């Protein structure tokens, strides 16, 4: 057996001995959820969403926003270096919870529908020529679909505010 293999076996043995039953159970659960996510990658719609993401990543590179993203990663790395062990443990538990929540089929479907709607709206808006000006805006406000959209946004904002305040145990006025 080569020295590299022996070192790898010693590393695996040390990790096995250091892990508690709770850690093994959480790791198995998280691994199962990760496999479920990987299984969803075989879905054609999911594959299309990933390809769209790759296209958007190319756009980020062209616009220079990818550099900003990596600057943010460097900032996060610095923050991680400053974290204590208990902070890291709490962060890992939070991340496990988020992964378990994201591995939800309904949430994944909703996210895909949201991305599709945003993309379609962006394409449709880009194709429309706008005359601009105050009268054009007033004319647009008189359209039933514009009023419906504004009502939707207002209702959404009110429901969001109510949900946030209810979850914090406070009352809203109005």
GROMACS .gro file of C-alpha atoms in nm, residues 45-143:
model
   99
   45UNK     CA    1  -3.675   2.210  -1.685
   46UNK     CA    2  -3.406   2.212  -1.418
   47UNK     CA    3  -3.140   2.153  -1.681
   48UNK     CA    4  -3.277   2.449  -1.881
   49UNK     CA    5  -3.268   2.665  -1.568
   50UNK     CA    6  -2.904   2.572  -1.510
   51UNK     CA    7  -2.815   2.649  -1.870
   52UNK     CA    8  -2.988   2.986  -1.830
   53UNK     CA    9  -2.781   3.044  -1.516
   54UNK     CA   10  -2.463   2.973  -1.710
   55UNK     CA   11  -2.573   3.225  -1.974
   56UNK     CA   12  -2.637   3.481  -1.699
   57UNK     CA   13  -2.292   3.408  -1.553
   58UNK     CA   14  -2.147   3.497  -1.893
   59UNK     CA   15  -2.341   3.825  -1.881
   60UNK     CA   16  -2.198   3.895  -1.536
   61UNK     CA   17  -1.849   3.846  -1.677
   62UNK     CA   18  -1.913   4.079  -1.969
   63UNK     CA   19  -2.052   4.354  -1.745
   64UNK     CA   20  -1.777   4.329  -1.487
   65UNK     CA   21  -2.022   4.226  -1.215
   66UNK     CA   22  -1.844   3.892  -1.177
   67UNK     CA   23  -1.544   4.078  -1.032
   68UNK     CA   24  -1.777   4.237  -0.777
   69UNK     CA   25  -1.914   3.896  -0.692
   70UNK     CA   26  -1.566   3.759  -0.631
   71UNK     CA   27  -1.479   4.065  -0.422
   72UNK     CA   28  -1.777   3.973  -0.207
   73UNK     CA   29  -1.645   3.616  -0.179
   74UNK     CA   30  -1.309   3.751  -0.061
   75UNK     CA   31  -1.490   3.965   0.197
   76UNK     CA   32  -1.680   3.659   0.319
   77UNK     CA   33  -1.355   3.465   0.341
   78UNK     CA   34  -1.212   3.735   0.566
   79UNK     CA   35  -1.522   3.720   0.783
   80UNK     CA   36  -1.495   3.343   0.804
   81UNK     CA   37  -1.133   3.369   0.914
   82UNK     CA   38  -1.243   3.594   1.199
   83UNK     CA   39  -1.516   3.355   1.318
   84UNK     CA   40  -1.494   3.143   1.631
   85UNK     CA   41  -1.565   2.769   1.641
   86UNK     CA   42  -1.907   2.818   1.801
   87UNK     CA   43  -1.998   3.072   1.535
   88UNK     CA   44  -1.899   2.824   1.263
   89UNK     CA   45  -2.100   2.546   1.430
   90UNK     CA   46  -2.411   2.766   1.445
   91UNK     CA   47  -2.359   2.865   1.082
   92UNK     CA   48  -2.331   2.500   0.974
   93UNK     CA   49  -2.654   2.414   1.157
   94UNK     CA   50  -2.825   2.709   0.986
   95UNK     CA   51  -2.691   2.598   0.646
   96UNK     CA   52  -2.819   2.244   0.703
   97UNK     CA   53  -3.161   2.385   0.783
   98UNK     CA   54  -3.156   2.596   0.467
   99UNK     CA   55  -3.052   2.298   0.252
  100UNK     CA   56  -3.333   2.091   0.402
  101UNK     CA   57  -3.578   2.372   0.322
  102UNK     CA   58  -3.450   2.425  -0.032
  103UNK     CA   59  -3.473   2.054  -0.113
  104UNK     CA   60  -3.849   2.108  -0.118
  105UNK     CA   61  -4.011   2.026  -0.455
  106UNK     CA   62  -4.272   2.301  -0.424
  107UNK     CA   63  -4.010   2.566  -0.349
  108UNK     CA   64  -3.796   2.454  -0.643
  109UNK     CA   65  -4.098   2.465  -0.874
  110UNK     CA   66  -4.195   2.810  -0.746
  111UNK     CA   67  -3.839   2.938  -0.795
  112UNK     CA   68  -3.833   2.809  -1.152
  113UNK     CA   69  -4.169   2.968  -1.230
  114UNK     CA   70  -4.049   3.298  -1.079
  115UNK     CA   71  -3.731   3.297  -1.290
  116UNK     CA   72  -3.933   3.218  -1.603
  117UNK     CA   73  -4.182   3.498  -1.531
  118UNK     CA   74  -3.905   3.750  -1.465
  119UNK     CA   75  -3.723   3.649  -1.783
  120UNK     CA   76  -4.041   3.667  -1.994
  121UNK     CA   77  -4.130   4.006  -1.845
  122UNK     CA   78  -3.780   4.140  -1.914
  123UNK     CA   79  -3.790   4.021  -2.277
  124UNK     CA   80  -4.140   4.157  -2.334
  125UNK     CA   81  -4.055   4.492  -2.175
  126UNK     CA   82  -3.735   4.524  -2.378
  127UNK     CA   83  -3.931   4.469  -2.701
  128UNK     CA   84  -4.184   4.745  -2.625
  129UNK     CA   85  -4.101   5.100  -2.726
  130UNK     CA   86  -4.187   5.361  -2.465
  131UNK     CA   87  -4.293   5.710  -2.571
  132UNK     CA   88  -4.211   5.851  -2.230
  133UNK     CA   89  -4.351   6.159  -2.065
  134UNK     CA   90  -4.617   6.228  -1.807
  135UNK     CA   91  -4.914   6.183  -2.041
  136UNK     CA   92  -4.788   5.841  -2.147
  137UNK     CA   93  -4.760   5.741  -1.781
  138UNK     CA   94  -5.111   5.867  -1.705
  139UNK     CA   95  -5.244   5.680  -2.010
  140UNK     CA   96  -5.076   5.362  -1.889
  141UNK     CA   97  -5.227   5.406  -1.541
  142UNK     CA   98  -5.577   5.413  -1.692
  143UNK     CA   99  -5.537   5.061  -1.834
   0.00000   0.00000   0.00000
